[in-house]
Coordinates of C-alpha atoms in Angstrom, one line a residue:
M10 CA -24.8 -33.1 -43.0
K11 CA -23.1 -30.3 -45.3
R12 CA -25.7 -27.7 -43.7
Y13 CA -24.5 -28.7 -40.0
C14 CA -20.8 -28.3 -41.1
A15 CA -21.6 -24.9 -42.6
I16 CA -23.2 -23.8 -39.4
L17 CA -20.4 -25.2 -37.4
L18 CA -17.8 -23.3 -39.5
L19 CA -19.9 -20.1 -39.0
V20 CA -19.6 -20.7 -35.2
L21 CA -16.0 -21.6 -35.0
C22 CA -14.5 -19.1 -37.5
P23 CA -15.0 -16.0 -35.2
L24 CA -13.6 -18.0 -32.3
I25 CA -10.4 -19.0 -34.3
V26 CA -10.0 -15.2 -35.3
I27 CA -10.2 -14.1 -31.6
C28 CA -7.7 -16.7 -30.5
Q29 CA -5.3 -15.6 -33.3
Q30 CA -5.8 -11.9 -32.1
V31 CA -5.0 -12.9 -28.5
D32 CA -2.0 -14.9 -29.6
N33 CA -0.6 -12.0 -31.6
G34 CA -1.4 -9.7 -28.8
R35 CA 0.5 -11.7 -26.3
Q36 CA 3.5 -12.0 -28.7
L37 CA 3.4 -8.1 -29.1
F38 CA 3.2 -7.8 -25.3
N39 CA 6.3 -10.1 -25.0
T40 CA 8.3 -8.0 -27.3
R41 CA 7.1 -4.6 -25.7
C42 CA 8.3 -6.1 -22.2
D43 CA 11.8 -7.1 -23.6
S44 CA 12.1 -3.7 -24.8
F45 CA 11.1 -1.4 -21.8
I46 CA 11.6 -3.6 -18.7
P47 CA 15.5 -3.8 -19.2
I48 CA 15.6 -0.1 -19.6
L49 CA 13.7 0.4 -16.3
M50 CA 15.8 -2.1 -14.6
K51 CA 18.9 -0.2 -15.5
K52 CA 17.4 3.1 -14.4
Y53 CA 16.5 1.7 -11.0
N54 CA 19.6 -0.5 -10.5
T55 CA 17.5 -3.6 -10.3
V56 CA 19.4 -6.9 -10.2
G57 CA 16.5 -9.4 -10.4
F58 CA 12.9 -9.3 -11.6
S59 CA 10.2 -12.0 -11.8
M60 CA 6.7 -11.3 -13.0
A61 CA 3.6 -13.2 -14.0
V62 CA 0.4 -12.4 -15.9
V63 CA -2.8 -14.3 -15.0
D64 CA -5.5 -14.0 -17.8
G65 CA -8.7 -16.0 -17.1
N66 CA -8.1 -19.6 -18.2
E67 CA -5.2 -18.7 -20.4
P68 CA -1.8 -20.2 -19.5
V69 CA 0.2 -18.1 -17.0
L70 CA 2.6 -15.7 -18.7
Y71 CA 6.0 -15.5 -16.9
K72 CA 8.7 -13.2 -17.7
N73 CA 12.1 -13.2 -15.8
Y74 CA 14.9 -10.9 -16.0
G75 CA 18.3 -10.5 -14.3
Y76 CA 19.6 -12.6 -11.4
A77 CA 18.4 -14.2 -8.2
D78 CA 22.1 -14.5 -7.2
L79 CA 24.4 -12.1 -8.9
E80 CA 27.6 -13.6 -7.7
K81 CA 26.7 -17.1 -8.8
K82 CA 24.9 -15.9 -11.8
I83 CA 21.8 -17.7 -11.1
A84 CA 18.9 -16.1 -13.3
T85 CA 15.5 -15.5 -11.9
N86 CA 12.5 -17.8 -12.7
E87 CA 8.8 -18.2 -11.8
N88 CA 9.9 -20.3 -8.8
T89 CA 12.6 -18.0 -7.4
V90 CA 11.7 -17.1 -3.9
F91 CA 11.3 -13.6 -2.9
R92 CA 10.4 -11.8 0.5
I93 CA 7.1 -10.1 -0.4
A94 CA 6.8 -7.7 2.6
S95 CA 3.5 -6.0 3.0
V96 CA 1.7 -8.3 0.4
S97 CA 1.6 -10.5 3.6
K98 CA -1.0 -8.2 4.9
V99 CA -3.7 -9.6 2.6
F100 CA -3.5 -13.0 4.3
T101 CA -3.7 -11.5 7.8
A102 CA -6.8 -9.6 6.7
M103 CA -8.4 -12.8 5.2
S104 CA -7.6 -14.7 8.5
V105 CA -9.3 -12.2 10.6
M106 CA -12.3 -12.2 8.2
K107 CA -12.4 -16.0 8.5
L108 CA -12.4 -15.8 12.3
R109 CA -15.2 -13.2 12.0
D110 CA -17.2 -15.5 9.7
E111 CA -17.0 -18.3 12.4
G112 CA -18.2 -15.9 15.0
K113 CA -15.0 -15.7 17.0
V114 CA -14.2 -12.2 16.2
D115 CA -16.4 -9.0 16.3
L116 CA -15.0 -6.3 13.9
N117 CA -16.6 -3.6 16.0
A118 CA -15.2 -4.8 19.4
P119 CA -12.1 -3.0 21.1
V120 CA -8.9 -4.9 20.0
E121 CA -8.1 -5.1 23.7
N122 CA -10.9 -7.6 24.3
Y123 CA -8.9 -10.2 22.3
L124 CA -5.3 -9.3 23.6
D125 CA -5.2 -9.6 27.4
G126 CA -1.7 -8.0 27.7
L127 CA -2.7 -4.9 25.5
K128 CA -3.3 -1.9 27.6
L129 CA -3.6 1.0 25.2
R130 CA -3.2 4.6 26.7
Y131 CA -5.6 7.0 25.2
A132 CA -5.8 10.7 25.4
P133 CA -9.0 12.1 27.0
H134 CA -12.1 11.4 25.1
L135 CA -10.6 9.2 22.4
P136 CA -12.7 6.1 21.4
Q137 CA -11.1 2.7 21.8
I138 CA -9.5 1.2 18.7
T139 CA -11.5 -1.5 17.1
V140 CA -10.5 -4.6 15.1
R141 CA -12.1 -2.9 12.1
D142 CA -9.9 0.1 12.7
L143 CA -6.8 -1.9 12.5
L144 CA -8.0 -3.7 9.3
T145 CA -8.5 -0.4 7.5
H146 CA -5.6 1.4 8.8
T147 CA -7.7 4.1 10.5
S148 CA -6.7 3.3 14.1
G149 CA -4.4 6.3 14.5
L150 CA -1.5 4.1 15.5
S151 CA 1.9 4.9 14.1
D152 CA 3.2 3.1 11.0
N153 CA 6.1 1.3 12.6
I154 CA 7.5 0.8 16.2
D155 CA 11.1 0.8 15.2
N156 CA 12.6 -0.7 18.5
G157 CA 13.0 -4.3 17.6
S158 CA 11.4 -4.2 14.1
M159 CA 14.3 -5.6 12.2
C160 CA 17.1 -7.3 14.2
S161 CA 20.1 -9.8 13.6
T162 CA 18.6 -11.7 16.4
H163 CA 15.0 -13.1 16.7
V164 CA 12.5 -10.8 18.4
P165 CA 9.2 -12.6 19.3
A166 CA 6.3 -11.3 17.4
E167 CA 4.2 -10.8 20.4
S168 CA 6.7 -8.3 21.8
I169 CA 4.8 -5.7 19.7
I170 CA 2.2 -5.7 22.4
A171 CA 4.6 -4.4 25.0
E172 CA 6.1 -1.8 22.7
T173 CA 2.5 -0.6 21.8
N174 CA 1.7 -0.2 25.5
K175 CA 4.5 2.4 25.7
L176 CA 2.6 4.6 23.3
Y177 CA 0.3 7.6 24.2
L178 CA -2.4 7.7 21.6
T179 CA -3.5 11.3 20.5
I180 CA -5.0 10.6 17.1
P181 CA -8.5 9.3 17.3
A182 CA -9.7 6.3 15.4
G183 CA -11.6 7.0 12.3
L184 CA -10.1 10.4 11.8
K185 CA -7.9 9.4 8.7
M186 CA -6.4 6.6 6.9
N187 CA -2.8 6.2 8.6
Y188 CA -1.0 3.2 7.1
S189 CA 0.3 1.1 10.2
N190 CA 2.4 -1.9 10.3
T191 CA 1.9 -1.7 14.0
G192 CA -1.8 -2.3 13.6
Y193 CA -1.4 -5.5 11.4
A194 CA 1.2 -6.8 13.8
L195 CA -1.3 -6.6 16.5
L196 CA -3.9 -8.5 14.2
G197 CA -1.3 -11.3 13.9
C198 CA -1.3 -11.6 17.8
L199 CA -5.1 -11.6 17.7
I200 CA -5.0 -14.5 15.1
E201 CA -2.9 -16.5 17.4
K202 CA -4.9 -15.8 20.5
V203 CA -8.3 -16.5 19.2
S204 CA -7.4 -19.5 16.9
G205 CA -5.2 -21.2 19.4
E206 CA -2.6 -21.8 16.7
K207 CA 0.7 -20.1 15.8
Y208 CA 0.2 -17.4 13.3
E209 CA 2.5 -19.3 10.7
E210 CA 0.4 -22.6 11.3
Y211 CA -2.9 -20.8 10.9
I212 CA -1.9 -19.2 7.6
R213 CA -0.4 -22.4 6.2
N214 CA -3.5 -24.5 7.1
N215 CA -6.2 -22.1 6.0
F216 CA -4.7 -20.5 2.8
F217 CA -1.3 -21.7 1.5
S218 CA -2.3 -25.3 1.7
P219 CA -5.8 -25.1 0.0
M220 CA -4.5 -22.5 -2.5
E221 CA -1.6 -25.0 -3.2
M222 CA 1.1 -22.2 -2.6
T223 CA 3.7 -24.8 -1.9
R224 CA 6.7 -22.3 -2.0
T225 CA 5.2 -19.8 0.3
G226 CA 5.7 -19.3 4.0
V227 CA 6.5 -17.0 6.8
W228 CA 10.1 -15.9 7.2
T229 CA 11.4 -16.3 10.9
G230 CA 15.1 -16.3 9.7
S231 CA 15.9 -19.8 10.7
E232 CA 14.8 -21.5 7.5
T233 CA 16.9 -22.9 4.7
I234 CA 14.9 -22.1 1.7
P235 CA 15.9 -23.4 -1.8
N236 CA 16.0 -21.1 -4.7
I237 CA 15.8 -18.0 -2.6
A238 CA 16.9 -14.7 -4.1
M239 CA 19.7 -12.6 -2.7
G240 CA 19.0 -9.1 -1.7
Y241 CA 21.0 -6.0 -3.1
L242 CA 21.8 -2.5 -2.3
K243 CA 21.7 0.4 -4.8
D244 CA 25.3 -0.4 -5.9
S245 CA 24.4 -4.0 -6.3
T246 CA 26.3 -5.2 -3.3
F247 CA 24.7 -8.1 -1.4
F248 CA 22.8 -7.2 1.6
N249 CA 21.6 -9.9 4.0
E250 CA 18.3 -8.4 5.3
P251 CA 17.4 -9.6 8.8
S252 CA 14.1 -11.2 9.7
L253 CA 11.0 -9.1 10.7
R254 CA 9.4 -9.0 14.1
D255 CA 6.0 -8.0 12.7
L256 CA 5.5 -11.2 10.6
A257 CA 1.7 -10.5 10.0
A258 CA 2.5 -7.0 8.6
G259 CA 5.2 -8.2 6.2
G260 CA 7.0 -11.3 7.1
F261 CA 6.1 -13.7 4.1
F262 CA 8.2 -15.2 1.2
S263 CA 6.7 -16.5 -1.9
T264 CA 7.2 -16.8 -5.8
A265 CA 5.7 -15.4 -8.9
A266 CA 4.0 -18.9 -9.6
D267 CA 2.5 -19.1 -6.1
L268 CA 1.2 -15.6 -6.1
T269 CA -0.8 -16.2 -9.3
Q270 CA -3.2 -18.0 -6.8
L271 CA -3.7 -14.8 -5.0
C272 CA -4.6 -13.0 -8.3
R273 CA -7.0 -15.7 -8.9
L274 CA -8.6 -15.6 -5.4
I275 CA -9.3 -11.7 -6.1
M276 CA -10.4 -12.3 -9.7
E277 CA -12.7 -15.2 -8.8
Q278 CA -14.0 -13.8 -5.5
G279 CA -12.5 -16.3 -3.0
K280 CA -11.8 -19.3 -5.3
A281 CA -8.5 -20.7 -6.3
N282 CA -8.0 -23.9 -8.3
G283 CA -11.7 -24.2 -8.5
K284 CA -12.0 -24.4 -4.7
E285 CA -13.6 -22.0 -2.2
V286 CA -11.0 -20.5 0.0
M287 CA -13.1 -17.6 1.2
P288 CA -16.8 -17.1 0.8
A289 CA -17.6 -15.0 -2.2
G290 CA -19.5 -12.5 0.0
T291 CA -16.7 -12.1 2.4
M292 CA -14.2 -11.6 -0.4
Q293 CA -16.4 -9.0 -1.9
E294 CA -16.6 -7.2 1.5
M295 CA -12.8 -7.3 1.7
M296 CA -12.6 -5.7 -1.9
T297 CA -15.2 -2.7 -1.1
D298 CA -14.0 0.6 0.0
K299 CA -14.2 1.3 3.8
T300 CA -12.6 4.7 4.0
A301 CA -15.7 6.8 2.7
E302 CA -16.8 7.6 6.4
I303 CA -13.6 8.7 7.8
K304 CA -13.4 12.4 8.6
L305 CA -10.3 13.3 6.7
R306 CA -11.2 11.6 3.5
T307 CA -9.2 11.7 0.3
D308 CA -9.4 9.5 -2.9
D309 CA -7.5 6.7 -1.3
E310 CA -9.6 3.6 -1.3
F311 CA -9.0 0.6 1.0
G312 CA -11.0 -2.4 1.9
Y313 CA -9.8 -5.0 4.4
G314 CA -6.1 -5.7 3.5
L315 CA -6.6 -4.5 0.0
F316 CA -6.1 -1.2 -1.9
I317 CA -8.7 -0.3 -4.6
N318 CA -7.6 1.9 -7.4
N319 CA -8.2 3.1 -11.0
L320 CA -5.4 2.6 -13.6
G321 CA -5.9 6.4 -14.4
S322 CA -6.9 6.3 -18.1
D323 CA -9.8 7.4 -20.3
K324 CA -11.0 3.8 -20.3
D325 CA -11.3 3.2 -16.6
S326 CA -15.1 2.6 -16.9
L327 CA -14.3 -0.4 -19.2
I328 CA -11.3 -1.5 -17.2
G329 CA -12.8 -1.5 -13.7
K330 CA -11.0 -1.1 -10.5
N331 CA -7.6 -2.8 -9.8
I332 CA -7.4 -4.4 -6.4
G333 CA -4.3 -5.7 -4.5
H334 CA -1.3 -4.8 -2.4
G335 CA 2.3 -3.9 -2.6
G336 CA 5.1 -4.6 -0.3
D337 CA 8.5 -2.8 0.3
S338 CA 11.4 -3.8 2.7
R339 CA 14.9 -2.5 2.2
V340 CA 15.8 -4.7 -0.7
F341 CA 12.9 -6.7 -1.6
H342 CA 9.7 -5.1 -3.4
S343 CA 6.6 -6.7 -4.5
I344 CA 3.2 -5.9 -6.2
V345 CA 0.1 -8.3 -6.6
V346 CA -2.8 -6.6 -8.4
A347 CA -5.8 -8.0 -10.2
F348 CA -8.4 -6.3 -12.4
P349 CA -11.5 -8.4 -11.6
K350 CA -13.7 -6.8 -14.5
L351 CA -11.1 -8.0 -17.1
N352 CA -10.2 -11.2 -15.3
I353 CA -6.4 -10.5 -15.4
G354 CA -3.8 -10.1 -12.7
F355 CA -0.1 -9.1 -12.4
V356 CA 2.6 -10.3 -10.0
L357 CA 5.9 -8.3 -9.8
L358 CA 8.9 -9.3 -7.5
T359 CA 12.3 -7.9 -7.2
N360 CA 15.3 -8.1 -5.0
S361 CA 17.0 -4.6 -5.1
A362 CA 16.9 -1.5 -3.0
E363 CA 15.4 0.8 -5.7
G364 CA 12.9 -2.0 -6.7
G365 CA 10.1 0.0 -5.1
S366 CA 10.4 2.7 -7.7
F367 CA 10.9 0.2 -10.4
T368 CA 7.9 -2.0 -9.6
K369 CA 5.5 1.1 -9.2
S370 CA 6.7 2.4 -12.7
A371 CA 6.7 -1.1 -14.2
V372 CA 3.3 -2.2 -13.1
L373 CA 1.5 0.7 -14.6
Q374 CA 3.3 0.2 -17.9
I375 CA 2.9 -3.5 -18.0
A376 CA -0.9 -3.3 -17.2
R377 CA -1.4 -0.7 -19.9
E378 CA 0.5 -2.6 -22.6
Y379 CA -1.3 -5.9 -21.8
I380 CA -4.9 -4.3 -21.6
R381 CA -4.0 -2.5 -24.9
D382 CA -2.2 -5.4 -26.8
V383 CA -4.1 -8.5 -25.6
K384 CA -7.5 -7.2 -24.4
G385 CA -7.9 -4.8 -27.3
I386 CA -8.8 -1.7 -25.1
P387 CA -7.0 1.4 -26.6
I388 CA -6.0 3.3 -23.5
Q389 CA -5.0 6.9 -23.8
R390 CA -2.3 8.3 -21.6
G391 CA -2.0 11.7 -20.0
I392 CA -5.7 12.3 -19.6
K393 CA -6.5 15.6 -17.8
S394 CA -8.9 15.2 -14.9
A395 CA -10.5 17.5 -12.2
F396 CA -10.0 17.2 -8.5
S397 CA -12.5 14.7 -7.2
L398 CA -15.2 15.8 -4.6
A399 CA -13.1 14.1 -1.8
A400 CA -9.8 15.5 -3.0
G401 CA -10.8 19.0 -3.7
E402 CA -13.2 19.5 -0.8
V403 CA -12.2 22.6 1.3
D404 CA -13.8 25.2 3.3
N405 CA -13.6 28.9 2.3
L406 CA -12.5 30.0 5.8
S407 CA -11.4 33.5 6.7
N408 CA -7.7 34.1 6.8
T409 CA -8.0 35.2 10.5
V410 CA -9.4 31.7 11.3
I411 CA -6.7 30.0 9.3
A412 CA -3.8 31.9 10.7
G413 CA -1.9 30.0 13.5
T414 CA 0.8 27.4 14.1
Y415 CA 0.3 24.0 12.4
G416 CA 2.0 20.7 13.5
S417 CA 1.9 17.3 12.1
G418 CA 3.9 15.5 14.9
G419 CA 7.5 15.6 15.9
E420 CA 9.3 18.8 15.2
D421 CA 7.7 19.8 11.8
F422 CA 5.9 23.1 12.6
V423 CA 4.5 25.6 10.1
T424 CA 3.5 29.2 10.9
I425 CA 0.8 30.8 8.9
L426 CA 0.3 34.4 9.0
E427 CA -2.7 36.6 7.7
K428 CA -1.2 39.1 5.2
N429 CA -4.6 40.3 4.0
K430 CA -8.2 38.9 3.3
Q431 CA -6.8 37.0 0.1
K432 CA -3.2 36.2 1.1
L433 CA -1.4 34.1 3.7
I434 CA 2.3 33.8 4.6
F435 CA 3.5 30.2 5.1
R436 CA 6.7 29.8 7.0
Q437 CA 8.7 26.7 7.8
D438 CA 12.1 26.9 8.9
K439 CA 13.8 29.0 6.1
T440 CA 11.1 28.4 3.6
K441 CA 8.6 31.3 3.0
L442 CA 5.6 30.9 0.6
V443 CA 2.7 33.2 -0.2
L444 CA -0.7 31.5 -0.5
Q445 CA -3.4 33.4 -2.4
N446 CA -7.2 32.4 -2.2
N447 CA -8.7 31.9 -5.7
G448 CA -12.0 32.7 -4.2
S449 CA -13.3 29.2 -3.5
G450 CA -10.9 28.4 -0.7
I451 CA -8.1 26.8 -2.7
Y452 CA -4.9 28.7 -2.4
S453 CA -2.3 29.0 -5.1
V454 CA 1.4 29.0 -4.2
K455 CA 4.2 31.3 -4.8
Y456 CA 7.9 30.7 -3.6
M457 CA 9.8 33.6 -2.5
L458 CA 13.2 33.3 -4.4
F459 CA 15.9 35.4 -2.3
K460 CA 13.1 36.1 0.0
F461 CA 11.6 38.8 -2.3
I462 CA 11.3 37.5 -5.9
P463 CA 7.8 35.6 -6.1
V464 CA 7.9 32.4 -8.3
K465 CA 4.7 30.6 -9.0
V466 CA 4.6 26.9 -7.9
K467 CA 2.5 25.0 -10.4
A468 CA 2.7 21.6 -8.8
A469 CA 0.7 22.1 -5.7
S470 CA -2.2 24.2 -4.1
F471 CA -3.3 24.3 -0.5
G472 CA -6.8 24.0 1.1
F473 CA -8.1 24.1 4.7
R474 CA -11.1 22.4 6.5
N475 CA -12.7 23.0 9.7
I476 CA -13.9 19.7 11.1
D477 CA -15.3 19.5 14.7
E478 CA -13.8 22.9 15.4
N479 CA -10.2 21.8 14.4
I480 CA -8.6 23.5 11.3
Y481 CA -6.8 21.0 9.0
M482 CA -4.5 21.9 6.1
K483 CA -4.3 19.7 3.0
T484 CA -2.2 19.8 -0.1
L485 CA -3.6 19.3 -3.5
D486 CA -1.3 17.8 -6.2
N487 CA -2.2 19.8 -9.4
K488 CA -0.8 17.2 -11.7
S489 CA -2.1 13.9 -10.2
K490 CA -5.2 15.5 -8.9
N491 CA -4.7 13.8 -5.5
A492 CA -4.9 15.4 -2.0
E493 CA -3.4 14.8 1.4
Y494 CA -4.0 16.1 4.7
I495 CA -0.7 17.2 6.2
S496 CA -1.2 19.3 9.3
I497 CA -3.5 20.4 12.1
K498 CA -3.7 23.8 13.7
D499 CA -2.3 23.6 17.1
K500 CA -4.4 24.6 20.1
A501 CA -2.6 26.2 23.0
V502 CA -2.2 23.6 25.8
A503 CA -0.1 24.3 28.8
M504 CA 2.6 21.8 29.5
P505 CA 2.1 20.0 33.0
E506 CA 4.7 20.8 35.5
S507 CA 5.4 16.9 35.7
W508 CA 6.4 16.8 32.1
K509 CA 8.6 20.0 32.4
A510 CA 10.4 18.2 35.3
I511 CA 11.4 15.3 33.2
A512 CA 12.0 17.0 29.8
G513 CA 15.2 16.1 28.2
K514 CA 16.1 13.1 30.4
Y515 CA 15.2 10.6 27.7
S516 CA 17.5 9.0 25.1
V517 CA 16.8 6.7 22.3
V518 CA 17.7 3.0 22.9
N519 CA 17.7 -0.1 20.9
L520 CA 17.0 -3.4 22.5
C521 CA 18.5 -5.8 19.8
P522 CA 21.7 -6.2 18.0
G523 CA 21.7 -4.9 14.4
N524 CA 18.4 -3.1 14.9
M525 CA 17.3 -1.7 11.5
L526 CA 14.4 0.2 10.1
L527 CA 12.1 -0.4 7.2
Y528 CA 11.9 2.2 4.3

């Protein structure tokens, strides 16, 4: 008997030590949060903040700061209701995938196949936009159609179809990742059409109910919702943000407690509360990067409704990718992110105009602190890295080929002139830059102070690529090592006489009272 007890002690002692280390780590994490979060809240004028940490089977750790209602001095808690903006897109994407699994939607089919009223107008030779293109933000559609987007009166969600029909599409699908609320609004209409249910009902029946998200719903503006957070502008004055037309792109409300279930769904590949909500294979498909084949590829990774990122540390191979989505309206900001390899997740919710900057700063520090203190992984910060193949990919073109006028849409035009074989002159309005080829096709930048004193710009470099006989310009951020395509060399196209005849005869109109724009 004594022998068995000795063996039992040998087994239990290491477990007791590990549990004690975890408890000590959580206490240290609590103390650190209470130190840096109030400082960040003050810096970004944040009135209220609610967060949750999910760690495997450990009890959920909630931290709440500030006020849900500043005037009434009602503090935030894990059941405070916040509008979560674009985190809503995760549920929209899951709905489309569920309909796909049921054989009701083909991701490779044109979206017009499912929406009778949608009559997209394409420039010559452009491919039709598919359901997959909408899911991955590679459709070429604009981010927002502002007319009717946020109004003091209700605008039907399906009106986005008529607004989209007014567009003339010039960016081919599959060219680049171009984040589009418009695309996800159309997916919401598709879900209603294919399922035969109202969008809100479909989401509730297939996700909110089985995931036991009892305080989560779709904000139509007519609800009376207990314990809801008020929204505040930069000076902490109350702002009554109107309802959103594009519900499927950003129209949900939820709580920190409810959104822990979304963390678990990502961490456990489709399960919540031990129940399968999405097949593991489908959830894995959503969490796998779909942007590798687009022509203007950068380091941004996106699956179906989910961003895929590294934390950006020397221990990323141990930590694994983080997967989730953020949301930003004018006064409500949210982030839900999970680290499946470590089986941890984080929820951040705020009700202030500068909350977007706050949550983006806070989530990085919160994740690093928790991984360091509780998971015992000593993360180093400020690790130097090189440009990845995707970010640093440039073509070493001749300056004669590069020279020309570049446009990115609207009135933003750049003129690039050939100075000699190594140098280019970059002009935009009154800005003049000198770009110098380092020999590999990456151009360093000098700003001409007072138009004649060259000052080196350390923050950025430029590169150019020739893809399908089009010249694209990209910026390379020398600090973050990220890159972004910003412009395309214009090809001379004569303006049709019919366009010249009506030029200048249009004015901007808003069809609804109190029309507002999303930031």
